[in-house]
Coordinates of C-alpha atoms in Angstrom, one line a residue:
Chain A
M88 CA -2.7 -27.9 -1.5
E89 CA 0.2 -26.1 0.0
I90 CA -0.8 -22.4 0.9
L91 CA 1.8 -19.8 2.3
I92 CA 0.3 -16.6 3.7
F93 CA 2.5 -13.7 4.5
V94 CA 1.3 -11.9 7.5
K95 CA 2.2 -8.3 8.6
Q96 CA 2.2 -7.2 12.3
V97 CA 0.7 -3.8 12.5
P98 CA -0.2 -1.3 15.5
D99 CA -3.7 -2.3 16.7
D100 CA -5.8 -0.3 14.3
G101 CA -8.5 0.4 17.0
I102 CA -6.0 2.9 18.4
E103 CA -5.4 6.2 16.8
V104 CA -1.7 6.5 15.7
H105 CA -0.1 10.3 16.2
L106 CA 3.3 11.7 15.6
D107 CA 5.9 11.7 18.3
P108 CA 6.4 15.3 18.8
A109 CA 10.3 15.0 19.2
A110 CA 11.0 12.6 16.4
G111 CA 8.3 13.8 14.0
T112 CA 7.5 10.2 13.0
P113 CA 4.5 8.0 13.8
D114 CA 4.7 6.8 17.5
T115 CA 3.5 3.3 17.6
A116 CA 6.0 2.2 20.3
K117 CA 3.1 1.8 23.0
I118 CA 0.5 0.5 20.8
D119 CA -0.1 -3.4 21.0
K120 CA 1.0 -5.2 17.6
I121 CA -1.5 -7.3 16.0
A122 CA -1.6 -9.4 12.9
N123 CA -3.0 -7.4 10.1
A124 CA -6.8 -8.0 10.1
F125 CA -6.9 -8.9 6.3
D126 CA -4.0 -11.3 6.7
T127 CA -6.3 -13.1 9.5
Y128 CA -9.1 -13.3 6.9
A129 CA -6.7 -14.9 4.6
L130 CA -5.6 -17.6 7.1
E131 CA -9.4 -18.2 7.9
L132 CA -10.2 -18.7 4.3
A133 CA -6.8 -20.8 3.7
A134 CA -7.9 -23.0 6.7
R135 CA -11.3 -23.6 5.7
Y136 CA -9.9 -24.5 2.1
V137 CA -7.7 -27.1 3.4
E138 CA -10.2 -28.6 5.9
A139 CA -12.3 -29.2 2.8
N140 CA -9.9 -30.0 0.2
G141 CA -6.8 -31.4 2.0
G142 CA -3.5 -29.5 2.4
N143 CA -1.3 -27.3 4.7
V144 CA -1.2 -23.8 5.5
T145 CA 2.1 -22.2 6.5
V146 CA 2.2 -18.5 7.9
A147 CA 5.3 -16.4 7.4
A148 CA 6.2 -12.8 8.6
I149 CA 9.2 -10.4 8.4
G150 CA 9.4 -8.7 11.6
P151 CA 11.2 -7.6 15.0
D152 CA 11.2 -9.4 18.1
G153 CA 7.8 -10.3 19.4
T154 CA 6.6 -11.2 15.9
D155 CA 7.1 -14.8 16.9
S156 CA 4.2 -14.5 19.4
M157 CA 1.9 -13.2 16.7
L158 CA 2.8 -16.2 14.6
K159 CA 2.2 -18.5 17.6
N160 CA -1.2 -17.2 17.8
L161 CA -1.7 -17.8 14.2
I162 CA -1.0 -21.5 14.7
A163 CA -3.6 -21.7 17.1
V164 CA -6.2 -20.7 14.6
G165 CA -5.4 -22.8 11.3
A166 CA -1.7 -22.6 10.5
K167 CA 0.1 -25.6 10.6
K168 CA 3.6 -24.2 10.2
A169 CA 5.3 -20.6 10.7
Y170 CA 8.5 -19.0 9.8
L171 CA 10.0 -15.6 11.1
F172 CA 12.5 -13.7 9.2
K173 CA 14.3 -11.2 11.4
D174 CA 17.0 -9.1 10.1
P175 CA 17.9 -5.2 10.7
S176 CA 18.4 -4.8 7.2
F177 CA 14.6 -5.9 6.6
E178 CA 13.4 -3.0 8.5
Q179 CA 14.2 -0.4 5.9
G180 CA 12.6 0.0 2.6
D181 CA 9.3 0.5 0.6
E182 CA 6.6 -1.7 -0.9
A183 CA 9.0 -2.6 -3.4
S184 CA 11.7 -3.6 -1.2
T185 CA 9.0 -5.8 0.8
A186 CA 7.8 -7.5 -2.3
N187 CA 11.3 -8.3 -3.3
R188 CA 12.4 -9.7 -0.3
L189 CA 9.1 -12.0 0.0
A190 CA 9.6 -13.0 -3.4
Q191 CA 13.3 -14.4 -2.4
L192 CA 11.6 -15.7 1.0
V193 CA 9.2 -18.2 -0.9
K194 CA 12.2 -20.2 -2.0
K195 CA 13.5 -20.4 1.8
C196 CA 9.8 -21.2 3.1
E197 CA 9.4 -24.0 0.3
A198 CA 12.7 -25.5 1.3
E199 CA 11.8 -25.6 5.0
N200 CA 8.4 -26.7 4.2
G201 CA 9.7 -29.6 2.0
A202 CA 7.3 -29.0 -0.7
P203 CA 6.4 -26.0 -3.1
Y204 CA 3.5 -23.9 -2.5
D205 CA 0.5 -23.9 -4.9
L206 CA -1.1 -20.7 -3.6
I207 CA 0.6 -17.6 -2.0
L208 CA -1.7 -15.2 -0.3
C209 CA -1.5 -11.8 1.4
G210 CA -4.3 -9.5 2.7
K211 CA -5.5 -7.1 0.4
E212 CA -4.0 -4.1 2.4
S213 CA -2.4 -3.6 5.8
T214 CA -4.2 -1.2 8.2
D215 CA -1.1 0.8 9.0
E216 CA 0.1 2.2 5.7
I217 CA -3.0 0.9 3.7
S218 CA -1.0 1.3 0.4
G219 CA -2.2 -2.2 -1.0
Q220 CA 0.8 -2.8 -3.2
V221 CA 2.8 -5.8 -1.8
G222 CA 0.5 -8.5 -2.8
A223 CA 0.3 -7.3 -6.4
R224 CA 3.9 -6.5 -6.6
L225 CA 4.8 -9.8 -5.4
A226 CA 2.9 -11.4 -8.1
E227 CA 5.1 -9.7 -10.6
E228 CA 8.1 -10.4 -9.0
L229 CA 7.3 -13.9 -9.3
S230 CA 5.7 -13.5 -12.7
L231 CA 2.6 -15.5 -11.4
P232 CA -1.3 -14.7 -12.0
F233 CA -2.7 -12.0 -9.6
V234 CA -6.2 -11.6 -8.2
S235 CA -7.0 -9.2 -5.5
S236 CA -9.8 -9.0 -3.0
V237 CA -10.7 -12.6 -3.2
I238 CA -13.3 -13.8 -0.6
E239 CA -13.7 -17.4 -2.1
I240 CA -11.4 -19.9 -3.6
T241 CA -12.7 -23.2 -5.4
P242 CA -10.5 -25.8 -6.8
D243 CA -11.3 -26.9 -10.4
G244 CA -8.9 -29.6 -11.5
D245 CA -5.5 -28.4 -11.6
K246 CA -6.9 -24.9 -11.7
L247 CA -8.4 -22.5 -9.1
I248 CA -11.4 -20.3 -9.4
A249 CA -10.9 -16.9 -7.5
K250 CA -13.8 -14.9 -6.5
Q251 CA -13.0 -11.4 -6.4
E252 CA -15.3 -8.9 -4.5
T253 CA -15.9 -5.9 -6.5
D254 CA -18.0 -2.5 -5.9
E255 CA -21.0 -3.9 -7.4
G256 CA -20.7 -7.5 -6.9
Y257 CA -18.1 -9.9 -8.0
I258 CA -15.9 -11.2 -10.8
K259 CA -14.9 -14.9 -11.0
F260 CA -11.4 -15.6 -12.4
E261 CA -9.5 -18.6 -13.3
T262 CA -5.8 -19.1 -12.6
A263 CA -3.2 -21.8 -13.0
M264 CA -1.2 -22.6 -9.9
P265 CA 0.9 -21.4 -8.2
A266 CA -0.9 -18.1 -8.2
V267 CA -0.7 -14.7 -5.7
Y268 CA -4.2 -13.6 -4.4
T269 CA -4.9 -11.1 -1.8
I270 CA -7.6 -11.4 0.5
A271 CA -10.7 -9.1 1.3
K272 CA -13.3 -9.8 4.2
P273 CA -15.2 -12.9 3.4
G274 CA -18.7 -13.5 4.9
Y275 CA -17.2 -14.8 8.0
D276 CA -15.0 -13.9 10.8
P277 CA -11.8 -15.7 11.7
R278 CA -12.0 -18.5 14.5
Y279 CA -11.2 -18.2 18.0
P280 CA -8.5 -20.5 19.1
N281 CA -9.8 -23.4 21.4
I282 CA -7.6 -24.1 24.7
K283 CA -6.2 -27.3 23.1
A284 CA -4.9 -25.5 20.2
K285 CA -3.9 -22.6 22.4
M286 CA -1.7 -24.9 24.5
A287 CA 0.1 -26.7 21.4
A288 CA 0.7 -23.3 19.8
R289 CA 2.3 -22.1 22.9
K290 CA 4.7 -24.9 22.8
A291 CA 5.5 -24.3 19.1
V292 CA 9.0 -23.3 18.1
I293 CA 9.1 -20.7 15.3
P294 CA 12.0 -21.5 13.1
T295 CA 13.6 -17.7 12.7
F296 CA 16.0 -16.7 10.1
S297 CA 18.2 -13.7 9.3
A298 CA 18.8 -12.4 5.8
A299 CA 21.9 -14.3 5.5
D300 CA 20.2 -17.7 6.7
A301 CA 17.4 -17.0 4.2
G302 CA 19.9 -16.0 1.4
V303 CA 18.2 -12.8 0.7
S304 CA 20.2 -10.2 -1.2
E305 CA 19.7 -6.5 -0.9
A306 CA 16.2 -5.3 -2.2
P307 CA 15.6 -2.2 -4.3
C308 CA 13.9 0.8 -2.7
Y309 CA 12.5 3.8 -4.5
V310 CA 10.2 5.6 -2.3
E311 CA 11.4 8.1 0.5
C312 CA 9.0 9.6 3.0
V313 CA 10.2 13.2 3.1
S314 CA 8.0 14.2 6.1
Y315 CA 5.2 13.3 8.3
T316 CA 2.7 15.9 9.5
E317 CA -0.8 15.6 11.2
P318 CA -3.8 16.9 9.4
P319 CA -5.3 20.1 10.9
K320 CA -7.9 19.3 13.7
R321 CA -11.5 19.9 13.5
E322 CA -12.7 21.8 16.4
A323 CA -15.3 19.9 18.5
G324 CA -18.6 21.8 18.8
L325 CA -21.4 21.6 21.2
K326 CA -22.4 18.4 23.1
I327 CA -25.9 18.0 24.3
Q328 CA -26.6 15.3 27.1
E329 CA -29.9 16.0 28.7
K330 CA -31.7 13.7 31.5
E331 CA -34.5 13.0 29.0
V332 CA -33.6 11.8 25.5
A333 CA -36.6 14.1 24.5
D334 CA -35.0 17.3 25.8
T335 CA -31.8 16.4 24.1
V336 CA -33.4 16.1 20.7
A337 CA -35.4 19.4 21.3
K338 CA -32.2 21.3 22.1
A339 CA -30.5 19.8 19.2
M340 CA -33.2 20.7 16.8
E341 CA -33.0 24.2 18.1
I342 CA -29.5 24.5 17.2
L343 CA -29.9 22.7 13.8
I344 CA -32.5 25.3 12.8
K345 CA -30.2 28.3 14.2
D346 CA -27.4 27.0 12.5
K347 CA -29.4 26.7 9.3
V348 CA -28.5 23.2 8.9
L349 CA -32.1 21.8 8.7
Chain B
M75 CA 6.6 16.1 -18.1
E76 CA 4.6 13.5 -20.1
I77 CA 1.9 11.9 -18.2
L78 CA -0.1 8.8 -19.1
V79 CA -3.7 8.6 -17.5
Y80 CA -5.3 5.3 -17.5
I81 CA -9.1 6.0 -18.1
E82 CA -11.3 3.3 -16.7
V83 CA -14.7 2.7 -18.2
K84 CA -17.8 1.1 -16.5
E85 CA -20.8 0.3 -18.4
G86 CA -19.7 2.8 -21.1
E87 CA -19.4 5.7 -18.8
L88 CA -15.9 7.1 -17.8
V89 CA -15.0 6.6 -14.2
Q90 CA -15.2 9.9 -12.0
G91 CA -11.9 8.9 -10.1
S92 CA -10.2 8.5 -13.5
L93 CA -11.1 12.0 -14.7
E94 CA -9.9 13.5 -11.5
A95 CA -6.5 11.7 -12.1
L96 CA -6.6 13.4 -15.6
A97 CA -7.2 16.8 -13.9
A98 CA -4.2 16.1 -11.8
A99 CA -2.0 15.1 -14.6
K100 CA -3.2 18.3 -16.6
E101 CA -2.1 20.4 -13.8
L102 CA 1.5 19.1 -13.7
G103 CA 2.4 18.5 -17.2
N104 CA 1.3 17.2 -20.6
A105 CA -1.6 14.6 -20.2
T106 CA -2.4 11.7 -22.6
A107 CA -5.5 9.6 -21.7
L108 CA -5.4 6.0 -22.6
V109 CA -8.7 4.2 -23.0
A110 CA -8.9 0.3 -23.2
G111 CA -11.1 -1.0 -26.1
D112 CA -14.0 1.2 -26.2
A113 CA -14.1 3.7 -29.1
D114 CA -17.3 5.3 -27.8
A115 CA -15.6 5.9 -24.5
A116 CA -12.6 7.3 -26.0
A117 CA -14.7 9.8 -27.6
K118 CA -16.2 11.0 -24.5
A119 CA -12.8 11.2 -22.9
A120 CA -11.4 13.4 -25.8
V121 CA -13.8 16.2 -24.8
Y122 CA -11.4 17.0 -21.7
G123 CA -8.8 18.3 -24.0
A124 CA -6.0 15.6 -23.7
P125 CA -5.1 13.5 -26.7
V126 CA -6.6 10.0 -26.2
V127 CA -4.9 6.5 -27.1
C128 CA -7.5 4.1 -27.7
A129 CA -5.9 0.7 -27.1
K130 CA -7.7 -2.3 -28.9
V131 CA -7.5 -4.8 -25.8
D132 CA -10.0 -6.9 -24.0
A133 CA -11.0 -4.2 -21.2
A134 CA -12.5 -7.0 -19.1
N135 CA -9.1 -8.5 -18.4
P136 CA -6.8 -6.7 -16.1
D137 CA -3.7 -8.5 -17.6
A138 CA -4.7 -7.2 -20.9
I139 CA -5.2 -3.7 -19.7
L140 CA -1.7 -3.7 -17.9
G141 CA 0.0 -5.2 -21.0
A142 CA -1.6 -2.1 -23.0
V143 CA -0.5 0.6 -20.3
E144 CA 2.9 -0.7 -20.3
A145 CA 3.2 -0.8 -24.3
V146 CA 1.5 2.7 -24.4
C147 CA 3.9 4.0 -21.7
K148 CA 7.0 2.8 -23.5
A149 CA 5.8 4.1 -27.0
K150 CA 4.9 7.7 -25.5
N151 CA 8.1 7.4 -23.3
A152 CA 6.1 8.7 -20.6
D153 CA 7.3 10.1 -17.3
A154 CA 4.5 9.3 -15.3
V155 CA 1.4 7.0 -15.2
F156 CA -1.5 8.2 -13.2
F157 CA -4.5 5.7 -12.3
A158 CA -7.7 6.4 -10.4
G159 CA -7.8 5.2 -6.7
T160 CA -10.3 2.6 -7.8
Q161 CA -10.0 -1.3 -7.2
W162 CA -8.7 -1.6 -10.7
G163 CA -6.2 1.4 -10.4
K164 CA -4.9 0.1 -7.2
D165 CA -4.3 -3.3 -8.6
L166 CA -2.6 -2.2 -12.0
A167 CA -0.5 0.8 -10.4
P168 CA 1.9 -1.4 -8.4
R169 CA 1.9 -4.1 -10.9
L170 CA 3.3 -1.6 -13.7
A171 CA 5.6 -0.1 -11.1
S172 CA 7.0 -3.4 -10.2
R173 CA 7.6 -4.3 -14.0
A174 CA 9.1 -0.8 -14.4
K175 CA 11.3 -1.3 -11.7
T176 CA 10.1 1.9 -9.7
G177 CA 8.0 2.9 -6.7
C178 CA 4.3 3.6 -6.6
I179 CA 2.4 6.0 -4.3
T180 CA -1.0 5.0 -3.6
D181 CA -4.1 7.2 -2.2
V182 CA -2.4 10.4 -3.4
T183 CA -4.3 13.5 -2.3
G184 CA -2.1 16.1 -3.7
M185 CA 1.1 16.6 -5.8
E186 CA 3.3 19.7 -6.2
K187 CA 6.6 19.9 -8.5
D188 CA 9.7 19.9 -6.4
G189 CA 12.2 20.7 -9.3
D190 CA 12.0 17.8 -11.6
A191 CA 10.6 15.6 -9.1
I192 CA 6.9 15.0 -7.6
L193 CA 6.3 15.7 -3.9
Y194 CA 3.3 13.6 -3.2
T195 CA 0.9 13.7 -0.3
R196 CA -1.1 11.0 1.0
P197 CA -2.7 9.8 4.3
A198 CA -1.7 6.8 6.3
F199 CA -2.7 5.1 9.8
G200 CA -6.5 5.7 8.7
G201 CA -5.7 9.6 8.2
T202 CA -4.1 10.6 11.4
V203 CA -0.8 10.9 9.7
I204 CA 0.0 12.7 6.6
E205 CA 3.1 11.5 4.7
K206 CA 4.9 13.6 2.0
M207 CA 6.4 11.3 -0.5
K208 CA 9.0 11.0 -3.5
N209 CA 9.4 8.3 -5.7
H210 CA 13.2 8.2 -6.8
G211 CA 12.5 5.5 -9.6
A212 CA 12.7 6.9 -13.3
L213 CA 8.9 6.3 -13.8
Q214 CA 6.4 8.0 -11.7
V215 CA 3.3 6.0 -10.9
C216 CA 0.5 6.9 -8.4
T217 CA -3.1 6.3 -7.9
I218 CA -5.3 9.4 -7.0
R219 CA -7.7 9.4 -4.2
S220 CA -11.1 9.9 -5.0
G221 CA -12.5 13.4 -4.2
S222 CA -9.0 14.9 -4.3
Y223 CA -9.1 16.9 -7.6
S224 CA -12.2 18.1 -9.5
K225 CA -13.0 16.9 -12.9
P226 CA -11.3 18.7 -15.9
E227 CA -13.5 21.2 -17.8
A228 CA -15.2 19.8 -20.9
G229 CA -14.3 21.7 -24.2
A230 CA -13.1 20.9 -27.9
P231 CA -12.6 17.4 -28.4
A232 CA -8.7 16.5 -28.6
S233 CA -7.2 13.7 -31.1
I234 CA -7.8 10.2 -30.8
E235 CA -5.4 7.8 -31.9
E236 CA -5.9 3.9 -32.0
C237 CA -3.2 1.7 -31.3
D238 CA -2.5 -2.0 -31.2
P239 CA -0.4 -2.9 -28.0
G240 CA 0.7 -6.2 -29.1
E241 CA 0.4 -9.5 -27.1
A242 CA 0.1 -9.0 -23.5
D243 CA 1.1 -11.7 -20.7
I244 CA -2.2 -13.3 -19.8
R245 CA -2.5 -15.1 -16.4
V246 CA -6.0 -15.0 -15.6
K247 CA -9.2 -15.9 -17.5
V248 CA -12.3 -13.8 -16.5
L249 CA -15.2 -16.5 -16.0
E250 CA -18.1 -14.6 -14.8
A251 CA -18.8 -10.7 -13.7
A252 CA -21.8 -10.4 -11.8
K253 CA -23.6 -7.3 -10.5
E254 CA -25.2 -8.0 -7.0
I255 CA -25.8 -4.3 -6.1
T256 CA -28.1 -2.9 -8.6
E257 CA -29.0 0.3 -6.2
A258 CA -27.3 3.3 -7.2
V259 CA -25.5 4.8 -4.2
N260 CA -24.6 8.4 -4.9
L261 CA -22.4 9.1 -1.8
E262 CA -19.8 11.5 -3.3
G263 CA -22.5 13.7 -4.8
A264 CA -24.9 13.7 -1.6
D265 CA -25.9 16.9 0.2
I266 CA -26.9 15.0 3.3
I267 CA -25.6 11.8 4.4
V268 CA -27.0 9.6 7.3
S269 CA -24.6 7.1 8.3
G270 CA -25.1 4.3 11.0
G271 CA -22.5 2.1 12.8
R272 CA -22.1 -0.8 15.2
G273 CA -24.0 1.4 17.8
M274 CA -27.1 0.7 15.9
G275 CA -27.0 -2.8 17.5
S276 CA -28.8 -4.9 14.7
K277 CA -30.0 -5.1 11.3
E278 CA -33.5 -4.3 12.3
D279 CA -32.7 -1.3 14.3
F280 CA -30.1 -0.1 11.4
Q281 CA -33.4 0.7 9.5
L282 CA -33.8 3.9 11.8
V283 CA -31.0 5.3 10.0
V284 CA -32.4 4.4 6.7
E285 CA -35.9 6.2 8.0
L286 CA -34.1 9.3 9.0
A287 CA -32.3 9.5 5.8
K288 CA -35.4 9.1 4.0
V289 CA -37.2 11.9 6.1
L290 CA -34.2 14.1 5.2
G291 CA -34.0 13.2 1.6
A292 CA -30.4 12.0 2.5
T293 CA -28.3 9.2 1.1
V294 CA -27.6 6.4 3.5
G295 CA -23.9 5.7 4.7
A296 CA -22.4 3.2 7.1
S297 CA -19.0 2.5 9.0
R298 CA -17.1 -0.9 8.4
P299 CA -18.6 -2.7 11.2
A300 CA -22.4 -2.3 10.1
I301 CA -21.1 -3.2 6.4
E302 CA -19.4 -6.4 7.7
D303 CA -22.2 -7.4 9.9
G304 CA -24.6 -7.3 6.7
W305 CA -26.8 -4.6 8.1
I306 CA -26.5 -2.8 4.5
S307 CA -24.7 -3.4 1.4
R308 CA -20.9 -2.2 1.2
A309 CA -22.0 0.4 -1.5
H310 CA -22.8 2.6 1.3
Q311 CA -19.4 2.4 3.0
V312 CA -17.8 5.7 4.1
G313 CA -14.2 5.8 5.2
Q314 CA -10.9 4.8 4.2
S315 CA -11.9 1.6 2.7
G316 CA -15.0 3.0 1.4
K317 CA -16.2 6.3 0.0
I318 CA -14.5 9.7 0.7
V319 CA -17.5 12.2 1.3
A320 CA -18.3 15.8 1.4
P321 CA -21.8 16.5 2.0
K322 CA -23.3 19.8 3.6
L323 CA -24.7 17.6 6.5
Y324 CA -23.3 14.4 7.9
I325 CA -25.2 12.7 10.4
A326 CA -23.3 9.8 12.3
C327 CA -25.4 7.5 14.3
G328 CA -23.8 4.7 16.6
I329 CA -20.5 5.4 15.1
S330 CA -17.8 5.7 17.7
G331 CA -15.4 7.4 15.1
A332 CA -12.6 5.2 14.1
M333 CA -10.2 7.4 12.2
Q334 CA -10.7 4.8 9.4
H335 CA -14.3 6.3 9.2
I336 CA -13.7 9.7 10.3
S337 CA -11.0 10.3 7.5
G338 CA -13.7 9.5 5.1
A339 CA -16.3 12.2 6.3
I340 CA -14.0 14.7 7.8
G341 CA -14.5 17.0 4.5
S342 CA -18.4 17.4 5.6
K343 CA -19.4 20.8 6.1
Y344 CA -21.5 20.1 9.5
I345 CA -21.2 16.9 11.4
V346 CA -23.8 15.8 13.6
A347 CA -23.0 12.9 16.0
I348 CA -25.3 10.6 18.0
N349 CA -23.7 8.1 20.3
K350 CA -24.3 7.1 23.8
D351 CA -20.6 7.2 25.0
P352 CA -20.0 10.8 25.7
D353 CA -16.3 10.1 25.3
A354 CA -16.6 8.5 21.8
S355 CA -14.0 10.0 19.4
I356 CA -16.7 10.9 16.8
F357 CA -17.7 14.0 19.2
S358 CA -14.2 15.4 18.7
V359 CA -15.0 16.1 15.2
A360 CA -18.6 16.9 15.5
D361 CA -20.2 20.3 15.3
L362 CA -23.0 19.2 17.0
G363 CA -23.1 16.0 19.5
L364 CA -26.0 14.2 21.0
V365 CA -25.3 12.1 23.8
G366 CA -27.6 9.1 24.1
D367 CA -28.6 5.9 22.6
A368 CA -29.3 6.4 18.7
K369 CA -32.0 3.9 19.0
Q370 CA -34.0 6.2 21.3
I371 CA -32.8 9.6 19.7
I372 CA -33.4 8.8 15.9
P373 CA -37.4 8.2 16.1
L374 CA -37.9 11.4 18.2
L375 CA -35.6 13.3 15.8
I376 CA -37.8 11.7 12.9
E377 CA -40.9 13.2 14.5
E378 CA -39.4 16.6 15.2
I379 CA -38.4 16.8 11.6
K380 CA -41.7 15.5 10.2
K381 CA -43.5 18.2 12.4
R382 CA -41.7 20.9 11.0
K383 CA -42.1 20.0 7.3

């Protein structure tokens, strides 16, 4: 099976993002860029799938300079091929624009791969904008079956069974191929690269394409971000740190009772 | 403004988030509620005053529901379609928007009219940044983040209209829907929540959080790391990707305070944080901070609370 995963490069979500006071926009310049966590879960799930059932995993990303090193890291942890799409025009737009471009890029990826994809995966959401729309919109752009928050995929003849995580448990869906799924966190973590894989990935050359190279036409855009603000700050209260834990607890109890919380 | 609201039904009950979306719609314009499949549920929806359309479709299949929403949206000539900020809502809204060639705003916490347009408010980057958005597409599509609106007042029932939305484009087949988590975890309605995070160290020590909750008559919450390490079921997750809560008292044990988590608990009246790192960001939002190992502090706290009972 040929699997294509679209990966987004995001600011490290362990670091708080604040507004640049001069520009009034989110200041992410100094924050390390990493592969979106849910996209790395998608890669691990796909890598395990092809290890068990055969096939290849391709990762592809739209992104600026530096995105190629993220893609190299992904080659070290299960991806066989990687493509980068880099163009100033790709940096503008909303979720509709991104999904429309990705739908157009599938064809370019297939031409480069020399084979069509049976399954297209995205993370269920990105950790920066957290809008969770792109996978769903991509499925619609391509008129393909869509299942979100998948944590397990099993082959079933010429069909796939996708296990979707829900609030209470799970739902199992059957779909034809190709299909578009978004991936939630399965019950395992993405692998760490071993030295050999790391060395090989470092040498990998990531084919990079502009909008013109990839044959991407102008994408629609509907949503405009009018302004950014920061939410009102909550004031920090009292912090207790006594030498003895018992004293810390005793003091805290006093305050909780005084504040009528307990 | 004609606004269609898709009302989700779970085990015969209307989903709270859908009622919040209905409240948001009633505030902004003329709301119509859309219920898939279930006549009893349609009757329950009607008491909130907005006319109800009950579409005869297989409510277990998302493709069937999407087809129904699309058909009713066209038939009613709706200007906007609102969804709850649930998993289903978040799946259906962008798909509908894609089909209608328009934008979609997810996780909306507030809306105001700006002439004929809607100005949406939503959090990004885990809640450290608030965005104001406008959708220049013809149809307005959004999901409402749970806890952002209170559910509408019940009153005299509105009309119910049955509708056959016709054939939908069905691309997935539902094989099995299973319930693994049977415990009812009412985080949204809790007065006190005791939450644990990675700092609890292990599944065994996470039990201290459960014990403290028991002594206080509180609901147990958890941050994403504790869920992902399997210390407690995801029904307990508080935060951006879990539940948004607003209890009178929120006790965060061994939680460092990633924005992802804090944004889900920031609406709490009083926040107590227990963490051994004095610089943990949770302390910057806590009314009271206890610096120390939660594994040592919680047993003493339990003892003290028991003494005072």
